[in-house]
Amino acid sequence: MKKLVIAVIVCSLGHSAHAQFLDRLKNKVQQKVNDKIDQTIDKATEGKKKDSAPTDKPAATTTTTAGAGSSSPVSNGEANTNTTTGITAYSRFDFVPGEKIIVEENFAQDPVGEFPGQWNTHSGAEIVTVSNRPGKWLSISQDGIFFPEYITSNLPDNFTLQADVMASNGIAGIGAFTISLLKAATAEDKFRNGNNSLVTDVPSFKVSLYPKYSGDGQLQYSSNLIGNNTLTTLPVFNVPKKNAVRVSIWRQKQRVRVYLDSTKILDLPRALDAGAVLNALTFAAYAPDYDNQGGTFYLGNIRLAVGAPDTRNKLITEGKFTTHGILFASNSDAIQPESYGALKDIAAVLAENPAVRVNIVGHTDADGSDQANLDLSKRRAAAVKTALVSNFSIDAARMETNGKGESQPVDNNSTEVGKANNRRVEFIKI
């Protein structure tokens, strides 16, 4: 796999010119070393890579949710048939995605080289493919605020947001990337309030990511209620060592939790006012020297889901619980480690109710052949059972497995959101 460099926001203020020169020189040397490593790995693995789209852009990683369709990068797309491998690395990851997906943005409908048709900006960006990684990314190499126009309704007081962020070497130490959730009546409100500045007069929650060449990176967070705050000592933003980060934000009424990859970074019980209305999602990029440094941010695989998962009530009382939070490698039954929160959630209900038995049923979208999807859905259901036994000590005799492939859709298969909702795992009480 290619070694990349990732980043997400700012932090050269206060460095001397001499220190900046040394940092940049060290960065260029590191990039040349990385390129040599990449070339060696490419030659050794040539012919084994699938769905690659070689470019001079940095690489990301890819997985798909419980079906054979669209991807969502968080780990290596190579299949790993050992369903327990790496899952325990996420043992403190208690993030559980929302119940219904309302945004699944992987830019699949947009042509490479153009700005996405359903987005807005006063700046510029373009869709690109990334070397050796499936999918498309929004490549941002100039200051600006960017947002999808199709989010038009108020978000509920329970929702989750996930997004993958990457950046090239040149952005470290000079750049900033901000994710904002806020109340905005017009597009101009989003342009005015979607940057990394504190907004005091409207409900909002913001996370800004700051990388460094060496040492620990920083994260800034703010809301209209708690003001501006900064966290340091975040190794995830040491650029030469980290190529990408998945940001997960979970709002539950006043409470907001933020995760970077497997680590919970923030758990704020009173981050927002009770009843605060949020209806806009924006992304902002800032760097004072894009051209000279060759810096670029990359944004992809955005998922917004609403509704607080109610596993216990739905399984015990209603007899069925559905999750979109169990992730698999592309066209594989290998469970990805960031599925830990969803697996732990269902395991806790089963452990607390030892008399309950369940049938685990896998479902896919309609991409691919009927038979391939049926087989994949059955293997993935079996993999979930194995993971529950191996990682949470649930008695295998309490679980049966089955797969329905694409035969029982709960949404249409003509949109990315519909496909994402169809890719799921169900737990049915028997």
Short mmCIF file of C-alpha atoms in Angstrom, two decimals:
data_model
loop_
_atom_site.label_atom_id
_atom_site.label_comp_id
_atom_site.label_asym_id
_atom_site.label_seq_id
_atom_site.Cartn_x
_atom_site.Cartn_y
_atom_site.Cartn_z
CA MET A 1 0.00 0.00 0.00
CA LYS A 2 1.17 3.44 -0.75
CA LYS A 3 2.57 5.51 2.03
CA LEU A 4 1.04 8.96 1.96
CA VAL A 5 1.06 12.08 3.84
CA ILE A 6 -2.11 13.62 5.21
CA ALA A 7 -3.05 16.66 6.99
CA VAL A 8 -5.70 18.85 7.90
CA ILE A 9 -5.07 22.35 9.12
CA VAL A 10 -2.71 25.05 10.01
CA CYS A 11 -0.03 25.97 12.37
CA SER A 12 3.06 27.71 11.21
CA LEU A 13 2.25 30.96 12.95
CA GLY A 14 5.07 31.73 15.32
CA HIS A 15 7.73 29.65 13.52
CA SER A 16 10.87 31.50 12.53
CA ALA A 17 11.76 31.75 8.84
CA HIS A 18 14.76 29.52 9.50
CA ALA A 19 12.64 26.87 11.19
CA GLN A 20 10.15 26.97 8.33
CA PHE A 21 12.93 26.46 5.81
CA LEU A 22 14.28 23.45 7.71
CA ASP A 23 10.82 21.96 8.08
CA ARG A 24 10.06 22.33 4.38
CA LEU A 25 13.43 20.87 3.42
CA LYS A 26 12.85 17.89 5.70
CA ASN A 27 9.38 17.46 4.23
CA LYS A 28 10.70 17.37 0.66
CA VAL A 29 13.32 14.76 1.61
CA GLN A 30 10.62 12.66 3.28
CA GLN A 31 8.44 12.88 0.17
CA LYS A 32 11.28 11.64 -2.03
CA VAL A 33 11.78 8.70 0.31
CA ASN A 34 8.05 7.96 0.21
CA ASP A 35 8.07 8.09 -3.59
CA LYS A 36 10.88 5.55 -3.73
CA ILE A 37 8.99 3.27 -1.37
CA ASP A 38 5.85 3.68 -3.48
CA GLN A 39 7.70 2.73 -6.67
CA THR A 40 9.13 -0.39 -5.04
CA ILE A 41 5.76 -1.49 -3.70
CA ASP A 42 4.05 -0.79 -7.03
CA LYS A 43 6.46 -3.03 -8.88
CA ALA A 44 6.10 -5.80 -6.34
CA THR A 45 2.31 -5.73 -6.40
CA GLU A 46 1.72 -4.96 -10.08
CA GLY A 47 -1.10 -7.06 -11.45
CA LYS A 48 -2.63 -7.64 -8.04
CA LYS A 49 -4.26 -4.25 -7.57
CA LYS A 50 -7.87 -3.74 -8.58
CA ASP A 51 -9.86 -0.62 -9.37
CA SER A 52 -6.77 1.58 -9.30
CA ALA A 53 -6.69 4.97 -10.97
CA PRO A 54 -3.04 6.08 -11.10
CA THR A 55 -2.44 9.79 -10.76
CA ASP A 56 0.10 11.95 -9.01
CA LYS A 57 -2.32 12.49 -6.13
CA PRO A 58 -1.98 10.99 -2.64
CA ALA A 59 -3.71 7.72 -1.83
CA ALA A 60 -6.60 6.84 0.44
CA THR A 61 -8.11 3.53 1.51
CA THR A 62 -11.48 2.00 0.76
CA THR A 63 -14.21 -0.17 2.25
CA THR A 64 -17.88 -0.73 1.51
CA THR A 65 -20.82 -1.10 3.85
CA ALA A 66 -22.94 -4.20 4.08
CA GLY A 67 -23.30 -4.66 0.34
CA ALA A 68 -21.32 -4.65 -2.85
CA GLY A 69 -21.83 -1.05 -3.78
CA SER A 70 -20.26 2.32 -2.99
CA SER A 71 -17.18 2.75 -0.89
CA SER A 72 -16.20 4.58 2.24
CA PRO A 73 -12.46 4.76 2.95
CA VAL A 74 -11.20 3.85 6.32
CA SER A 75 -8.88 0.96 5.81
CA ASN A 76 -7.15 -1.17 3.23
CA GLY A 77 -9.46 -2.40 0.50
CA GLU A 78 -7.58 -5.71 0.30
CA ALA A 79 -9.78 -8.52 1.56
CA ASN A 80 -8.86 -10.10 4.88
CA THR A 81 -10.84 -13.23 5.64
CA ASN A 82 -9.97 -13.08 9.34
CA THR A 83 -12.96 -11.12 10.63
CA THR A 84 -11.36 -10.43 14.02
CA THR A 85 -8.15 -8.93 12.67
CA GLY A 86 -7.80 -5.31 13.74
CA ILE A 87 -11.24 -5.03 15.33
CA THR A 88 -9.86 -4.90 18.87
CA ALA A 89 -7.69 -1.94 17.83
CA TYR A 90 -10.97 0.02 17.88
CA SER A 91 -11.97 -1.24 21.32
CA ARG A 92 -12.60 2.31 22.58
CA PHE A 93 -14.52 3.31 19.48
CA ASP A 94 -18.12 3.57 20.66
CA PHE A 95 -19.38 5.51 17.65
CA VAL A 96 -22.65 4.11 16.28
CA PRO A 97 -23.93 5.65 13.00
CA GLY A 98 -27.43 7.08 12.77
CA GLU A 99 -30.34 4.87 11.80
CA LYS A 100 -31.22 6.27 8.37
CA ILE A 101 -28.71 7.60 5.85
CA ILE A 102 -29.77 10.91 4.27
CA VAL A 103 -26.47 11.91 2.62
CA GLU A 104 -24.02 9.54 0.94
CA GLU A 105 -21.59 11.72 -1.00
CA ASN A 106 -18.83 9.88 -2.85
CA PHE A 107 -19.03 12.11 -5.97
CA ALA A 108 -19.84 9.05 -8.11
CA GLN A 109 -22.26 11.07 -10.26
CA ASP A 110 -19.75 13.85 -11.03
CA PRO A 111 -17.18 13.74 -13.85
CA VAL A 112 -13.49 13.96 -13.04
CA GLY A 113 -12.08 17.43 -13.57
CA GLU A 114 -15.26 19.34 -12.70
CA PHE A 115 -16.74 20.88 -9.58
CA PRO A 116 -19.60 18.72 -8.20
CA GLY A 117 -22.91 19.72 -9.74
CA GLN A 118 -24.90 19.81 -6.50
CA TRP A 119 -22.36 21.80 -4.49
CA ASN A 120 -21.66 25.52 -4.16
CA THR A 121 -18.56 27.68 -3.63
CA HIS A 122 -17.19 31.15 -4.30
CA SER A 123 -13.82 29.53 -4.88
CA GLY A 124 -12.82 26.49 -6.95
CA ALA A 125 -12.16 22.76 -6.63
CA GLU A 126 -12.40 19.68 -8.84
CA ILE A 127 -13.24 16.00 -8.67
CA VAL A 128 -10.20 13.73 -8.95
CA THR A 129 -9.28 10.10 -8.62
CA VAL A 130 -6.53 9.19 -6.19
CA SER A 131 -3.61 6.93 -6.94
CA ASN A 132 -4.26 3.25 -6.21
CA ARG A 133 -7.55 3.93 -4.39
CA PRO A 134 -11.10 3.49 -5.72
CA GLY A 135 -13.57 6.33 -5.61
CA LYS A 136 -13.51 10.05 -6.24
CA TRP A 137 -12.41 12.96 -4.11
CA LEU A 138 -12.97 16.71 -4.05
CA SER A 139 -9.51 18.22 -4.57
CA ILE A 140 -9.15 21.68 -2.98
CA SER A 141 -6.05 23.70 -3.71
CA GLN A 142 -7.21 27.22 -2.90
CA ASP A 143 -8.95 29.02 -0.06
CA GLY A 144 -12.70 28.68 0.02
CA ILE A 145 -15.91 27.41 1.57
CA PHE A 146 -17.63 24.43 -0.03
CA PHE A 147 -21.00 22.88 0.75
CA PRO A 148 -23.69 20.57 -0.68
CA GLU A 149 -26.84 22.43 -1.68
CA TYR A 150 -29.14 19.44 -1.26
CA ILE A 151 -29.26 19.68 2.53
CA THR A 152 -32.33 21.88 2.83
CA SER A 153 -34.15 20.67 5.95
CA ASN A 154 -33.43 21.05 9.64
CA LEU A 155 -31.33 18.22 11.03
CA PRO A 156 -32.84 16.39 14.00
CA ASP A 157 -31.28 16.62 17.45
CA ASN A 158 -29.76 13.16 16.92
CA PHE A 159 -27.52 12.62 13.90
CA THR A 160 -24.05 11.42 12.89
CA LEU A 161 -21.61 12.81 10.33
CA GLN A 162 -18.58 11.01 8.89
CA ALA A 163 -16.05 12.31 6.36
CA ASP A 164 -12.57 11.37 5.15
CA VAL A 165 -9.92 14.06 4.85
CA MET A 166 -6.51 13.89 3.18
CA ALA A 167 -3.87 16.40 2.15
CA SER A 168 -0.61 16.54 0.28
CA ASN A 169 2.75 17.17 1.93
CA GLY A 170 2.81 20.85 1.09
CA ILE A 171 -0.23 21.72 3.15
CA ALA A 172 1.31 20.79 6.52
CA GLY A 173 2.23 23.70 8.71
CA ILE A 174 0.50 26.24 6.45
CA GLY A 175 -3.05 24.97 5.95
CA ALA A 176 -6.34 24.58 7.78
CA PHE A 177 -9.47 22.50 7.16
CA THR A 178 -12.75 23.15 8.97
CA ILE A 179 -15.97 21.16 9.19
CA SER A 180 -18.96 23.25 10.30
CA LEU A 181 -22.48 22.31 11.31
CA LEU A 182 -24.59 25.42 11.70
CA LYS A 183 -27.86 27.23 11.23
CA ALA A 184 -27.99 29.16 7.97
CA ALA A 185 -31.01 30.69 6.28
CA THR A 186 -29.27 31.39 2.96
CA ALA A 187 -26.21 30.40 0.96
CA GLU A 188 -24.59 33.69 1.94
CA ASP A 189 -25.03 32.73 5.61
CA LYS A 190 -23.00 29.61 4.88
CA PHE A 191 -20.27 31.60 3.14
CA ARG A 192 -20.19 34.13 5.97
CA ASN A 193 -20.17 31.64 8.88
CA GLY A 194 -18.66 28.48 7.40
CA ASN A 195 -15.00 29.35 8.03
CA ASN A 196 -12.97 28.53 11.14
CA SER A 197 -13.97 31.72 12.96
CA LEU A 198 -16.13 31.54 16.05
CA VAL A 199 -19.81 32.24 15.39
CA THR A 200 -21.58 33.63 18.44
CA ASP A 201 -24.98 34.70 17.15
CA VAL A 202 -26.25 31.46 15.54
CA PRO A 203 -26.20 27.81 16.63
CA SER A 204 -23.05 26.13 15.34
CA PHE A 205 -20.43 23.48 16.03
CA LYS A 206 -17.05 23.50 14.27
CA VAL A 207 -13.98 21.28 14.14
CA SER A 208 -10.75 22.55 12.59
CA LEU A 209 -7.81 20.25 11.90
CA TYR A 210 -4.20 21.44 12.05
CA PRO A 211 -1.26 19.25 10.93
CA LYS A 212 2.46 19.57 11.51
CA TYR A 213 5.62 18.28 9.87
CA SER A 214 6.83 16.83 13.15
CA GLY A 215 5.58 16.51 16.69
CA ASP A 216 1.88 16.50 17.47
CA GLY A 217 -0.85 18.23 15.52
CA GLN A 218 -3.71 20.33 16.82
CA LEU A 219 -7.48 20.41 16.72
CA GLN A 220 -9.62 23.47 17.33
CA TYR A 221 -13.29 23.18 18.21
CA SER A 222 -15.96 25.73 18.95
CA SER A 223 -19.66 26.34 19.31
CA ASN A 224 -21.75 29.41 19.96
CA LEU A 225 -22.26 28.08 23.49
CA ILE A 226 -18.75 27.07 24.58
CA GLY A 227 -16.54 29.40 22.52
CA ASN A 228 -13.15 28.54 20.97
CA ASN A 229 -11.00 25.74 22.37
CA THR A 230 -7.82 23.98 21.23
CA LEU A 231 -6.42 20.47 21.72
CA THR A 232 -2.76 19.66 21.13
CA THR A 233 -0.76 16.43 21.37
CA LEU A 234 -2.67 14.67 18.58
CA PRO A 235 -0.23 12.28 16.84
CA VAL A 236 -2.79 11.67 14.08
CA PHE A 237 -1.67 14.99 12.59
CA ASN A 238 2.03 14.18 12.37
CA VAL A 239 2.13 14.46 8.60
CA PRO A 240 4.93 12.05 7.62
CA LYS A 241 3.36 9.31 9.74
CA LYS A 242 -0.31 9.68 8.81
CA ASN A 243 -1.92 9.74 5.38
CA ALA A 244 -5.63 10.17 6.05
CA VAL A 245 -8.10 10.67 8.81
CA ARG A 246 -11.75 9.80 9.22
CA VAL A 247 -13.65 12.41 11.19
CA SER A 248 -16.81 11.21 12.95
CA ILE A 249 -19.15 13.63 14.71
CA TRP A 250 -22.10 12.45 16.78
CA ARG A 251 -24.72 14.90 18.01
CA GLN A 252 -27.21 13.80 20.65
CA LYS A 253 -29.26 16.87 21.58
CA GLN A 254 -26.83 19.06 23.56
CA ARG A 255 -24.05 16.49 23.60
CA VAL A 256 -21.44 16.30 20.83
CA ARG A 257 -18.73 13.66 20.45
CA VAL A 258 -15.87 13.81 17.95
CA TYR A 259 -13.69 10.90 16.82
CA LEU A 260 -10.55 10.78 14.69
CA ASP A 261 -10.19 7.29 13.24
CA SER A 262 -10.49 4.95 16.26
CA THR A 263 -9.98 7.57 18.97
CA LYS A 264 -12.64 9.57 20.75
CA ILE A 265 -11.17 13.07 20.89
CA LEU A 266 -14.05 15.03 22.40
CA ASP A 267 -17.11 14.24 24.50
CA LEU A 268 -18.88 17.50 25.27
CA PRO A 269 -22.10 17.11 27.30
CA ARG A 270 -23.22 20.73 26.76
CA ALA A 271 -21.73 21.75 23.43
CA LEU A 272 -25.05 23.09 22.07
CA ASP A 273 -28.11 24.77 23.48
CA ALA A 274 -31.12 22.57 24.12
CA GLY A 275 -33.20 22.57 20.97
CA ALA A 276 -30.48 24.21 18.85
CA VAL A 277 -31.43 23.93 15.17
CA LEU A 278 -28.70 23.01 12.66
CA ASN A 279 -29.50 22.86 8.96
CA ALA A 280 -26.22 23.36 7.10
CA LEU A 281 -22.97 21.47 6.55
CA THR A 282 -19.93 23.32 5.20
CA PHE A 283 -16.24 22.59 4.61
CA ALA A 284 -13.61 25.33 4.58
CA ALA A 285 -9.99 25.25 3.41
CA TYR A 286 -7.35 27.82 4.20
CA ALA A 287 -3.64 28.00 3.40
CA PRO A 288 -1.60 31.15 2.66
CA ASP A 289 0.82 29.56 0.20
CA TYR A 290 -0.84 26.78 -1.83
CA ASP A 291 1.08 27.39 -5.04
CA ASN A 292 4.60 27.54 -3.66
CA GLN A 293 4.09 24.50 -1.45
CA GLY A 294 1.98 22.43 -3.84
CA GLY A 295 -0.57 21.89 -1.09
CA THR A 296 -3.94 20.24 -1.67
CA PHE A 297 -6.74 19.06 0.60
CA TYR A 298 -8.90 16.08 -0.37
CA LEU A 299 -12.44 15.45 0.88
CA GLY A 300 -14.49 12.32 0.30
CA ASN A 301 -16.94 9.70 1.51
CA ILE A 302 -19.29 11.96 3.41
CA ARG A 303 -22.12 10.24 5.22
CA LEU A 304 -24.86 11.94 7.20
CA ALA A 305 -27.32 9.73 9.06
CA VAL A 306 -30.22 10.69 11.31
CA GLY A 307 -31.98 9.06 14.22
CA ALA A 308 -30.44 7.68 17.39
CA PRO A 309 -29.99 3.91 17.14
CA ASP A 310 -32.29 2.22 19.65
CA THR A 311 -30.87 -1.28 19.49
CA ARG A 312 -32.34 -2.65 22.68
CA ASN A 313 -35.92 -1.49 22.07
CA LYS A 314 -36.00 -2.43 18.41
CA LEU A 315 -34.60 -5.91 18.91
CA ILE A 316 -36.29 -6.89 22.16
CA THR A 317 -39.63 -5.10 21.71
CA GLU A 318 -40.05 -4.86 17.94
CA GLY A 319 -38.13 -8.01 17.09
CA LYS A 320 -35.72 -6.56 14.50
CA PHE A 321 -32.75 -4.20 14.48
CA THR A 322 -31.02 -2.89 11.33
CA THR A 323 -27.55 -1.38 11.19
CA HIS A 324 -25.50 0.38 8.51
CA GLY A 325 -22.54 0.61 10.85
CA ILE A 326 -20.92 -2.76 10.10
CA LEU A 327 -18.38 -2.11 7.36
CA PHE A 328 -16.67 -4.58 5.04
CA ALA A 329 -13.73 -4.50 2.68
CA SER A 330 -14.72 -4.03 -0.95
CA ASN A 331 -16.41 -7.15 -2.38
CA SER A 332 -15.35 -9.08 0.70
CA ASP A 333 -16.70 -10.48 3.94
CA ALA A 334 -13.78 -8.99 5.92
CA ILE A 335 -15.20 -6.75 8.66
CA GLN A 336 -13.41 -3.43 9.04
CA PRO A 337 -12.26 -2.40 12.52
CA GLU A 338 -14.34 0.78 12.63
CA SER A 339 -17.37 -1.53 12.88
CA TYR A 340 -16.47 -2.07 16.54
CA GLY A 341 -18.99 0.43 17.91
CA ALA A 342 -21.93 -1.12 16.03
CA LEU A 343 -20.85 -4.66 16.95
CA LYS A 344 -20.40 -3.71 20.59
CA ASP A 345 -23.86 -2.15 20.61
CA ILE A 346 -25.64 -5.31 19.46
CA ALA A 347 -23.38 -7.54 21.59
CA ALA A 348 -24.38 -5.62 24.72
CA VAL A 349 -28.08 -6.24 24.04
CA LEU A 350 -27.46 -9.95 23.47
CA ALA A 351 -25.35 -10.22 26.61
CA GLU A 352 -28.03 -8.53 28.71
CA ASN A 353 -30.74 -10.80 27.28
CA PRO A 354 -29.23 -14.31 27.32
CA ALA A 355 -32.49 -16.00 26.30
CA VAL A 356 -32.72 -14.09 23.02
CA ARG A 357 -31.68 -15.80 19.80
CA VAL A 358 -31.23 -13.94 16.52
CA ASN A 359 -31.03 -14.53 12.80
CA ILE A 360 -28.32 -12.33 11.24
CA VAL A 361 -29.27 -11.39 7.68
CA GLY A 362 -27.04 -9.60 5.17
CA HIS A 363 -28.38 -7.35 2.37
CA THR A 364 -26.71 -5.66 -0.60
CA ASP A 365 -27.62 -3.06 -3.18
CA ALA A 366 -28.35 -4.04 -6.81
CA ASP A 367 -24.86 -3.43 -8.23
CA GLY A 368 -23.37 -6.63 -9.63
CA SER A 369 -25.04 -9.94 -10.39
CA ASP A 370 -27.89 -11.37 -8.34
CA GLN A 371 -25.96 -14.54 -7.51
CA ALA A 372 -22.77 -12.73 -6.51
CA ASN A 373 -24.70 -10.41 -4.21
CA LEU A 374 -26.59 -13.31 -2.65
CA ASP A 375 -23.38 -15.18 -1.93
CA LEU A 376 -21.70 -12.04 -0.57
CA SER A 377 -24.60 -11.23 1.74
CA LYS A 378 -24.52 -14.75 3.21
CA ARG A 379 -20.76 -14.65 3.80
CA ARG A 380 -20.98 -11.26 5.45
CA ALA A 381 -23.74 -12.40 7.80
CA ALA A 382 -21.57 -15.37 8.77
CA ALA A 383 -18.62 -13.02 9.35
CA VAL A 384 -20.72 -10.91 11.73
CA LYS A 385 -21.58 -14.02 13.74
CA THR A 386 -17.92 -14.98 13.91
CA ALA A 387 -16.96 -11.49 15.11
CA LEU A 388 -19.60 -11.53 17.85
CA VAL A 389 -18.35 -14.90 19.06
CA SER A 390 -14.64 -14.06 18.84
CA ASN A 391 -14.66 -10.50 20.14
CA PHE A 392 -17.64 -10.40 22.51
CA SER A 393 -18.05 -14.04 23.62
CA ILE A 394 -21.64 -14.35 22.40
CA ASP A 395 -22.69 -18.01 22.26
CA ALA A 396 -22.66 -19.17 18.63
CA ALA A 397 -25.69 -21.39 19.31
CA ARG A 398 -27.79 -18.25 19.81
CA MET A 399 -27.18 -17.00 16.27
CA GLU A 400 -28.22 -18.18 12.83
CA THR A 401 -27.17 -16.48 9.59
CA ASN A 402 -28.66 -15.87 6.18
CA GLY A 403 -28.32 -13.50 3.23
CA LYS A 404 -30.89 -11.97 0.90
CA GLY A 405 -28.56 -10.25 -1.56
CA GLU A 406 -30.38 -7.45 -3.39
CA SER A 407 -33.83 -9.07 -3.22
CA GLN A 408 -35.28 -7.01 -0.33
CA PRO A 409 -34.44 -3.32 -0.89
CA VAL A 410 -35.66 -0.73 1.60
CA ASP A 411 -34.78 2.18 -0.69
CA ASN A 412 -34.23 2.74 -4.40
CA ASN A 413 -31.05 1.58 -6.13
CA SER A 414 -30.79 4.57 -8.47
CA THR A 415 -29.09 6.95 -6.03
CA GLU A 416 -26.06 6.66 -3.78
CA VAL A 417 -28.19 7.34 -0.71
CA GLY A 418 -30.65 4.63 -1.71
CA LYS A 419 -27.89 2.11 -2.31
CA ALA A 420 -26.30 2.96 1.04
CA ASN A 421 -29.58 2.32 2.86
CA ASN A 422 -30.02 -1.00 1.06
CA ARG A 423 -26.57 -2.19 2.17
CA ARG A 424 -27.28 -3.30 5.69
CA VAL A 425 -27.18 -6.05 8.29
CA GLU A 426 -30.37 -7.06 10.11
CA PHE A 427 -30.72 -8.85 13.44
CA ILE A 428 -34.08 -10.61 13.68
CA LYS A 429 -35.25 -12.15 16.95
CA ILE A 430 -36.21 -15.83 16.61
#
